[in-house]
Amino acid sequence: MSTLEKMKILTDSAQYDLCDYVNHHKSSQINLPGIYEAIGHNGCKIPLFKTLMTNKCKNDCKYCINQSKRNFTRLELSPEELAKGFLGYYNRGLVNGLFLSSGISDDIDSTMEKQIETISLLRKKYGYDDYIHLKIIPGASKDSIKRAMALANRVSINIEAATSSGLSELSSTKDYNKDILKRLSWINSLQHKSTTYPKSTHTTQLIVGANNETDKEILSRMEKIYKKSNLKRTYFSAFTPIEETDFKDKEACSTDRTAKLYNADSLLNQYNYNVKELIFDENDKLSLTQDPKILAAKNMNIFPVEINTAPIRELIRVPGIGVKSAHDIVSIRKQKPFSNKEQLKRLGVVIERADPYIKIKGEYQTTFDF
């Protein structure tokens, strides 16, 4: 089988790993395997070569296309094959970076070694100095994590679930505390210690809807991780049933649910909210129709806030005011107080959302009625 044929199979198997923002999709403009346009926060499209090193896997994850029980073509790329295949794309200007993950072919350490060898070839033999995102395999040794972080711009380990019992619903071959949370802690402790890529970051991903975990359980786990680590962000993958897996008959998760989880997660990660400030229904789920920030605001007793005196913590809780605009408000008002809404609008404040929650020089901007 040719390298291109292998790449076609392995890149298709890699599509369930999220590598930027809420969604990614295969490029409609370039009909080559493995080219995905990751969509960033600002809406820009970043073409990445996204592949598995191998789709052989010893894990029995019940939702996964590569689970050990599934009967389909199993193969892997050698480090040299993968490095050359990627560079063929990169040197033609088709992609801006590499996203590399893998199933477990022999054992965890040898699989990690092959991934590290691949990015080492790119860095040291071929002089590639652009973006690499490497997935850390649960249970990987601390030494292999350290070496991977010295070569990659970003690493990530999928925590997959919010609780140990939740992971047990998905797989019998992984220990939540030992194989995942402990490795996440190692990644955090090693961050910024690489002299090659001192600004390296790390992320994680959860599968939503494959087990019985609630939104509150998911967000409570993320709150704990954000407080203890420098985790850059979390990706929420909506469960989709796959034929010939244990969960083939399970109901798919709505992307509306993951969209609201992204909204709520940003409040924890970027706006310093606590889970107790968020509003959940009787089943500990987020509303699928209402913005979690607006719902949280309706339960707070701080509004309306005075734009010219409110601390950052209160300003960023105003719907329509983001973190950057809140800091801009504080910086500008030191020189001259705000006098009207148009001044806020020029800073990027969404006035239609913010109106009921603010005062300017003691004046209410709209009728304050909850």
Tab-separated table of C-alpha atoms in Angstrom:
chain	number	residue	atom	x	y	z
A	1	MET	CA	0.000	0.000	0.000
A	2	SER	CA	1.371	3.442	-0.939
A	3	THR	CA	1.983	6.198	1.594
A	4	LEU	CA	-0.843	8.236	0.037
A	5	GLU	CA	-3.270	5.320	0.409
A	6	LYS	CA	-2.242	4.887	4.050
A	7	MET	CA	-2.646	8.620	4.639
A	8	LYS	CA	-6.173	8.523	3.238
A	9	ILE	CA	-7.240	5.858	5.747
A	10	LEU	CA	-5.390	7.333	8.739
A	11	THR	CA	-6.489	10.918	8.158
A	12	ASP	CA	-10.123	9.793	7.925
A	13	SER	CA	-9.706	8.059	11.284
A	14	ALA	CA	-8.301	11.263	12.822
A	15	GLN	CA	-11.367	13.403	12.115
A	16	TYR	CA	-12.820	12.995	15.614
A	17	ASP	CA	-9.917	14.798	17.299
A	18	LEU	CA	-10.737	18.502	17.547
A	19	CYS	CA	-7.796	20.819	17.043
A	20	ASP	CA	-9.201	24.336	16.989
A	21	TYR	CA	-12.315	26.080	18.281
A	22	VAL	CA	-15.763	24.510	17.987
A	23	ASN	CA	-15.649	22.854	14.589
A	24	HIS	CA	-13.301	21.768	11.904
A	25	HIS	CA	-14.126	20.568	8.437
A	26	LYS	CA	-12.399	19.003	5.515
A	27	SER	CA	-11.320	21.548	2.960
A	28	SER	CA	-13.758	21.679	0.068
A	29	GLN	CA	-11.179	23.320	-2.155
A	30	ILE	CA	-8.396	20.736	-1.991
A	31	ASN	CA	-9.202	17.081	-2.638
A	32	LEU	CA	-6.257	15.558	-0.796
A	33	PRO	CA	-6.360	13.396	2.349
A	34	GLY	CA	-5.670	14.988	5.704
A	35	ILE	CA	-6.124	18.679	4.925
A	36	TYR	CA	-8.481	20.221	7.469
A	37	GLU	CA	-9.331	23.846	7.957
A	38	ALA	CA	-9.290	24.577	11.674
A	39	ILE	CA	-11.455	27.572	12.537
A	40	GLY	CA	-9.924	29.962	15.073
A	41	HIS	CA	-11.612	32.364	17.491
A	42	ASN	CA	-11.386	35.225	14.998
A	43	GLY	CA	-12.957	33.153	12.245
A	44	CYS	CA	-9.754	32.656	10.272
A	45	LYS	CA	-9.249	29.288	8.577
A	46	ILE	CA	-5.980	27.503	9.291
A	47	PRO	CA	-5.175	24.510	7.063
A	48	LEU	CA	-3.556	21.688	9.041
A	49	PHE	CA	-2.432	18.212	8.105
A	50	LYS	CA	-4.281	16.078	10.635
A	51	THR	CA	-3.577	12.361	10.884
A	52	LEU	CA	-3.124	9.328	13.073
A	53	MET	CA	0.250	7.646	13.148
A	54	THR	CA	-1.637	4.348	13.350
A	55	ASN	CA	-5.233	3.236	13.667
A	56	LYS	CA	-4.140	0.077	15.473
A	57	CYS	CA	-5.294	0.383	19.061
A	58	LYS	CA	-5.395	-1.753	22.192
A	59	ASN	CA	-7.980	0.439	23.934
A	60	ASP	CA	-11.642	-0.560	23.920
A	61	CYS	CA	-13.224	2.914	23.944
A	62	LYS	CA	-16.855	2.148	23.156
A	63	TYR	CA	-17.495	5.278	21.090
A	64	CYS	CA	-14.278	5.248	19.046
A	65	ILE	CA	-13.888	4.389	15.377
A	66	ASN	CA	-10.516	2.761	16.194
A	67	GLN	CA	-11.617	0.661	19.202
A	68	SER	CA	-9.845	-2.686	19.504
A	69	LYS	CA	-12.959	-4.795	18.794
A	70	ARG	CA	-13.768	-3.135	15.477
A	71	ASN	CA	-12.988	-5.088	12.307
A	72	PHE	CA	-11.433	-2.876	9.624
A	73	THR	CA	-8.122	-2.217	7.878
A	74	ARG	CA	-5.364	-1.553	10.414
A	75	LEU	CA	-2.096	0.056	9.366
A	76	GLU	CA	0.478	2.637	10.382
A	77	LEU	CA	2.940	5.098	8.911
A	78	SER	CA	6.614	4.983	9.822
A	79	PRO	CA	8.097	8.215	11.239
A	80	GLU	CA	9.965	8.793	7.956
A	81	GLU	CA	6.857	8.180	5.841
A	82	LEU	CA	4.777	10.534	7.924
A	83	ALA	CA	7.414	13.279	8.017
A	84	LYS	CA	7.936	13.174	4.248
A	85	GLY	CA	4.214	12.937	3.533
A	86	PHE	CA	3.510	16.003	5.663
A	87	LEU	CA	6.396	18.001	4.186
A	88	GLY	CA	5.081	17.244	0.710
A	89	TYR	CA	1.939	19.142	1.667
A	90	TYR	CA	3.711	21.868	3.626
A	91	ASN	CA	6.314	22.681	0.969
A	92	ARG	CA	3.529	23.092	-1.597
A	93	GLY	CA	1.812	25.617	0.658
A	94	LEU	CA	-1.213	23.393	1.239
A	95	VAL	CA	-1.011	23.353	5.042
A	96	ASN	CA	0.363	25.557	7.810
A	97	GLY	CA	1.010	22.901	10.426
A	98	LEU	CA	0.743	19.328	11.674
A	99	PHE	CA	-1.763	17.789	14.086
A	100	LEU	CA	-0.534	14.316	15.055
A	101	SER	CA	-2.307	11.724	17.173
A	102	SER	CA	-2.246	7.945	17.303
A	103	GLY	CA	-3.842	4.731	18.382
A	104	ILE	CA	-1.720	2.318	20.429
A	105	SER	CA	-0.076	-0.274	18.185
A	106	ASP	CA	2.275	-2.193	20.494
A	107	ASP	CA	2.351	-0.382	23.795
A	108	ILE	CA	2.064	3.197	25.017
A	109	ASP	CA	5.789	3.945	25.293
A	110	SER	CA	6.731	2.595	21.864
A	111	THR	CA	3.850	4.472	20.225
A	112	MET	CA	4.854	7.710	21.916
A	113	GLU	CA	8.430	7.065	20.790
A	114	LYS	CA	7.313	6.820	17.154
A	115	GLN	CA	5.396	10.086	17.422
A	116	ILE	CA	8.390	11.814	19.010
A	117	GLU	CA	10.690	10.409	16.348
A	118	THR	CA	8.404	11.833	13.662
A	119	ILE	CA	8.449	15.393	14.985
A	120	SER	CA	12.162	15.088	15.800
A	121	LEU	CA	12.822	14.227	12.139
A	122	LEU	CA	10.826	17.254	11.073
A	123	ARG	CA	12.624	19.600	13.452
A	124	LYS	CA	16.194	18.292	13.321
A	125	LYS	CA	16.609	16.499	9.996
A	126	TYR	CA	14.371	18.574	7.757
A	127	GLY	CA	14.550	21.937	9.550
A	128	TYR	CA	10.783	22.357	9.878
A	129	ASP	CA	10.074	25.139	12.383
A	130	ASP	CA	6.336	25.768	12.031
A	131	TYR	CA	3.328	24.591	14.043
A	132	ILE	CA	3.050	21.085	15.536
A	133	HIS	CA	0.246	19.870	17.811
A	134	LEU	CA	0.925	16.446	19.347
A	135	LYS	CA	-1.594	14.310	21.204
A	136	ILE	CA	-0.200	12.738	24.373
A	137	ILE	CA	-1.366	9.151	24.893
A	138	PRO	CA	-2.990	8.476	28.300
A	139	GLY	CA	-0.480	6.599	30.450
A	140	ALA	CA	2.578	8.035	28.654
A	141	SER	CA	5.813	8.270	30.660
A	142	LYS	CA	6.904	11.599	32.080
A	143	ASP	CA	10.107	11.454	30.050
A	144	SER	CA	8.248	11.005	26.756
A	145	ILE	CA	5.907	13.872	27.634
A	146	LYS	CA	8.884	16.077	28.407
A	147	ARG	CA	10.588	15.257	25.097
A	148	ALA	CA	7.366	15.770	23.168
A	149	MET	CA	6.850	19.186	24.755
A	150	ALA	CA	10.392	20.197	23.801
A	151	LEU	CA	9.507	19.648	20.136
A	152	ALA	CA	5.826	20.619	19.807
A	153	ASN	CA	4.154	24.023	19.937
A	154	ARG	CA	1.112	22.492	21.564
A	155	VAL	CA	0.354	19.176	23.258
A	156	SER	CA	-2.931	17.825	24.519
A	157	ILE	CA	-4.317	14.833	26.351
A	158	ASN	CA	-7.983	13.923	26.042
A	159	ILE	CA	-9.594	13.610	29.460
A	160	GLU	CA	-12.641	12.214	27.592
A	161	ALA	CA	-14.922	12.351	30.632
A	162	ALA	CA	-15.515	14.544	33.665
A	163	THR	CA	-15.426	11.795	36.261
A	164	SER	CA	-13.805	8.441	36.883
A	165	SER	CA	-17.186	6.703	36.673
A	166	GLY	CA	-17.912	8.571	33.444
A	167	LEU	CA	-14.712	7.263	31.882
A	168	SER	CA	-15.566	3.752	33.044
A	169	GLU	CA	-18.755	3.999	30.975
A	170	LEU	CA	-16.579	4.666	27.926
A	171	SER	CA	-13.589	2.379	28.411
A	172	SER	CA	-12.253	-0.417	30.619
A	173	THR	CA	-8.596	0.073	29.654
A	174	LYS	CA	-7.869	3.524	31.120
A	175	ASP	CA	-7.475	4.699	34.686
A	176	TYR	CA	-8.929	8.221	34.980
A	177	ASN	CA	-6.818	9.468	37.866
A	178	LYS	CA	-3.563	7.710	36.976
A	179	ASP	CA	-3.491	7.661	33.170
A	180	ILE	CA	-5.178	10.996	32.495
A	181	LEU	CA	-5.363	13.454	35.396
A	182	LYS	CA	-1.836	12.617	36.578
A	183	ARG	CA	-0.470	13.093	33.058
A	184	LEU	CA	-2.375	16.365	32.737
A	185	SER	CA	-0.629	17.512	35.913
A	186	TRP	CA	2.757	16.497	34.484
A	187	ILE	CA	2.066	18.421	31.297
A	188	ASN	CA	1.214	21.498	33.318
A	189	SER	CA	4.346	21.217	35.474
A	190	LEU	CA	6.527	20.891	32.366
A	191	GLN	CA	4.915	23.773	30.487
A	192	HIS	CA	7.259	26.666	29.624
A	193	LYS	CA	10.344	24.616	30.564
A	194	SER	CA	11.190	23.920	26.933
A	195	THR	CA	13.957	26.195	25.667
A	196	THR	CA	12.930	25.527	22.055
A	197	TYR	CA	9.257	26.459	22.302
A	198	PRO	CA	8.879	28.439	25.563
A	199	LYS	CA	5.370	29.590	24.609
A	200	SER	CA	4.002	26.064	24.154
A	201	THR	CA	0.441	25.484	25.357
A	202	HIS	CA	-1.716	22.509	26.242
A	203	THR	CA	-5.400	21.672	25.775
A	204	THR	CA	-7.827	18.837	26.383
A	205	GLN	CA	-10.993	17.316	24.916
A	206	LEU	CA	-14.145	15.669	26.284
A	207	ILE	CA	-16.681	13.437	24.613
A	208	VAL	CA	-20.146	14.835	25.380
A	209	GLY	CA	-23.259	12.673	25.378
A	210	ALA	CA	-21.630	9.246	25.217
A	211	ASN	CA	-22.040	8.715	28.956
A	212	ASN	CA	-24.536	9.956	31.549
A	213	GLU	CA	-22.532	12.919	32.825
A	214	THR	CA	-24.391	16.196	33.200
A	215	ASP	CA	-23.294	19.639	32.035
A	216	LYS	CA	-22.742	20.605	35.662
A	217	GLU	CA	-20.397	17.642	36.200
A	218	ILE	CA	-18.472	18.511	33.035
A	219	LEU	CA	-18.087	22.186	33.926
A	220	SER	CA	-17.227	21.388	37.555
A	221	ARG	CA	-14.324	19.230	36.335
A	222	MET	CA	-13.104	21.977	34.028
A	223	GLU	CA	-13.337	24.546	36.818
A	224	LYS	CA	-11.064	22.375	38.982
A	225	ILE	CA	-8.561	21.930	36.156
A	226	TYR	CA	-8.473	25.642	35.259
A	227	LYS	CA	-7.810	26.540	38.896
A	228	LYS	CA	-4.911	24.084	39.160
A	229	SER	CA	-3.299	24.430	35.742
A	230	ASN	CA	-2.491	26.648	32.787
A	231	LEU	CA	-4.730	24.661	30.459
A	232	LYS	CA	-5.282	26.799	27.376
A	233	ARG	CA	-8.754	25.573	26.545
A	234	THR	CA	-11.146	22.638	26.336
A	235	TYR	CA	-12.742	21.098	23.249
A	236	PHE	CA	-16.152	19.453	23.469
A	237	SER	CA	-16.785	16.674	20.965
A	238	ALA	CA	-20.460	15.824	20.440
A	239	PHE	CA	-20.847	12.052	20.531
A	240	THR	CA	-21.799	10.499	17.184
A	241	PRO	CA	-22.626	6.779	16.965
A	242	ILE	CA	-20.324	4.759	14.695
A	243	GLU	CA	-21.166	1.425	13.126
A	244	GLU	CA	-19.523	-1.690	14.622
A	245	THR	CA	-18.816	0.034	17.939
A	246	ASP	CA	-20.435	-0.756	21.279
A	247	PHE	CA	-22.309	2.558	21.142
A	248	LYS	CA	-23.575	2.216	17.555
A	249	ASP	CA	-27.223	2.356	18.721
A	250	LYS	CA	-26.756	5.174	21.215
A	251	GLU	CA	-28.389	8.529	20.486
A	252	ALA	CA	-26.133	11.226	19.036
A	253	CYS	CA	-25.401	14.308	21.118
A	254	SER	CA	-26.839	17.595	19.886
A	255	THR	CA	-24.258	20.147	18.774
A	256	ASP	CA	-26.523	22.732	20.447
A	257	ARG	CA	-25.447	21.178	23.738
A	258	THR	CA	-21.733	21.400	22.975
A	259	ALA	CA	-22.212	24.994	21.760
A	260	LYS	CA	-23.662	25.983	25.154
A	261	LEU	CA	-20.862	24.111	26.917
A	262	TYR	CA	-18.354	26.189	24.944
A	263	ASN	CA	-20.180	29.357	26.009
A	264	ALA	CA	-20.220	28.341	29.670
A	265	ASP	CA	-16.663	27.040	29.594
A	266	SER	CA	-15.401	30.415	28.324
A	267	LEU	CA	-17.050	32.038	31.352
A	268	LEU	CA	-14.992	29.774	33.627
A	269	ASN	CA	-11.739	29.952	31.689
A	270	GLN	CA	-11.684	33.561	30.492
A	271	TYR	CA	-14.140	35.463	32.694
A	272	ASN	CA	-13.279	33.888	36.075
A	273	TYR	CA	-16.817	32.707	36.778
A	274	ASN	CA	-17.513	29.918	39.257
A	275	VAL	CA	-19.795	27.000	38.411
A	276	LYS	CA	-22.083	28.083	41.243
A	277	GLU	CA	-22.809	31.293	39.319
A	278	LEU	CA	-24.154	29.362	36.323
A	279	ILE	CA	-27.783	28.329	35.951
A	280	PHE	CA	-28.731	24.698	35.320
A	281	ASP	CA	-32.117	23.009	35.008
A	282	GLU	CA	-33.445	20.302	37.319
A	283	ASN	CA	-31.303	17.738	35.471
A	284	ASP	CA	-28.127	19.811	35.843
A	285	LYS	CA	-28.159	20.699	32.152
A	286	LEU	CA	-27.593	24.123	30.582
A	287	SER	CA	-30.415	25.791	28.697
A	288	LEU	CA	-30.210	25.048	24.971
A	289	THR	CA	-32.050	28.258	24.078
A	290	GLN	CA	-30.630	30.944	26.359
A	291	ASP	CA	-27.146	32.411	26.725
A	292	PRO	CA	-25.529	31.143	29.960
A	293	LYS	CA	-24.057	34.599	30.651
A	294	ILE	CA	-27.460	36.288	30.482
A	295	LEU	CA	-29.029	33.580	32.642
A	296	ALA	CA	-26.245	33.966	35.199
A	297	ALA	CA	-26.688	37.765	35.189
A	298	LYS	CA	-30.363	37.433	36.055
A	299	ASN	CA	-29.372	35.622	39.231
A	300	MET	CA	-26.846	38.238	40.379
A	301	ASN	CA	-27.548	41.166	42.640
A	302	ILE	CA	-24.791	43.469	41.327
A	303	PHE	CA	-26.706	45.058	38.434
A	304	PRO	CA	-26.881	47.641	37.116
A	305	VAL	CA	-23.175	48.430	37.501
A	306	GLU	CA	-21.650	51.876	37.124
A	307	ILE	CA	-19.340	51.872	34.105
A	308	ASN	CA	-17.080	54.522	35.612
A	309	THR	CA	-16.449	52.785	38.941
A	310	ALA	CA	-17.263	49.056	38.699
A	311	PRO	CA	-14.302	46.691	39.200
A	312	ILE	CA	-13.175	44.360	36.430
A	313	ARG	CA	-14.863	41.387	38.097
A	314	GLU	CA	-18.261	43.088	37.739
A	315	LEU	CA	-17.675	44.579	34.303
A	316	ILE	CA	-16.908	41.201	32.725
A	317	ARG	CA	-20.169	39.848	34.128
A	318	VAL	CA	-22.149	42.351	32.084
A	319	PRO	CA	-23.637	40.670	28.989
A	320	GLY	CA	-22.150	42.349	25.936
A	321	ILE	CA	-18.873	43.286	27.642
A	322	GLY	CA	-15.892	41.059	26.891
A	323	VAL	CA	-12.604	40.724	28.759
A	324	LYS	CA	-10.712	43.053	26.428
A	325	SER	CA	-13.410	45.741	26.396
A	326	ALA	CA	-13.653	45.569	30.206
A	327	HIS	CA	-9.922	46.252	30.542
A	328	ASP	CA	-10.192	49.035	27.952
A	329	ILE	CA	-13.007	50.628	29.962
A	330	VAL	CA	-10.908	50.631	33.140
A	331	SER	CA	-7.892	52.065	31.319
A	332	ILE	CA	-9.819	54.837	29.558
A	333	ARG	CA	-11.936	55.949	32.515
A	334	LYS	CA	-8.781	56.716	34.499
A	335	GLN	CA	-8.175	59.551	32.066
A	336	LYS	CA	-11.754	60.610	31.393
A	337	PRO	CA	-15.089	59.207	32.627
A	338	PHE	CA	-17.514	57.733	30.114
A	339	SER	CA	-20.561	59.864	29.383
A	340	ASN	CA	-22.566	57.904	26.773
A	341	LYS	CA	-23.174	54.513	25.209
A	342	GLU	CA	-21.558	55.378	21.882
A	343	GLN	CA	-18.168	55.556	23.620
A	344	LEU	CA	-18.655	51.990	24.838
A	345	LYS	CA	-19.829	50.827	21.436
A	346	ARG	CA	-16.570	52.017	19.896
A	347	LEU	CA	-14.720	49.674	22.278
A	348	GLY	CA	-16.645	46.678	21.010
A	349	VAL	CA	-19.328	46.562	23.712
A	350	VAL	CA	-22.580	45.061	22.402
A	351	ILE	CA	-24.888	47.794	23.635
A	352	GLU	CA	-28.109	45.912	22.906
A	353	ARG	CA	-27.045	43.229	25.385
A	354	ALA	CA	-25.353	45.470	27.931
A	355	ASP	CA	-28.056	48.175	28.223
A	356	PRO	CA	-30.158	46.721	31.063
A	357	TYR	CA	-27.106	45.989	33.191
A	358	ILE	CA	-25.230	49.304	33.244
A	359	LYS	CA	-25.316	52.898	34.435
A	360	ILE	CA	-23.181	55.747	33.110
A	361	LYS	CA	-22.591	58.619	35.522
A	362	GLY	CA	-25.425	57.312	37.663
A	363	GLU	CA	-27.941	57.237	34.829
A	364	TYR	CA	-29.755	54.002	33.957
A	365	GLN	CA	-29.430	53.168	30.276
A	366	THR	CA	-32.732	51.275	30.028
A	367	THR	CA	-35.486	50.204	32.354
A	368	PHE	CA	-33.916	47.702	34.722
A	369	ASP	CA	-36.511	44.983	34.936
A	370	PHE	CA	-35.874	41.303	35.487
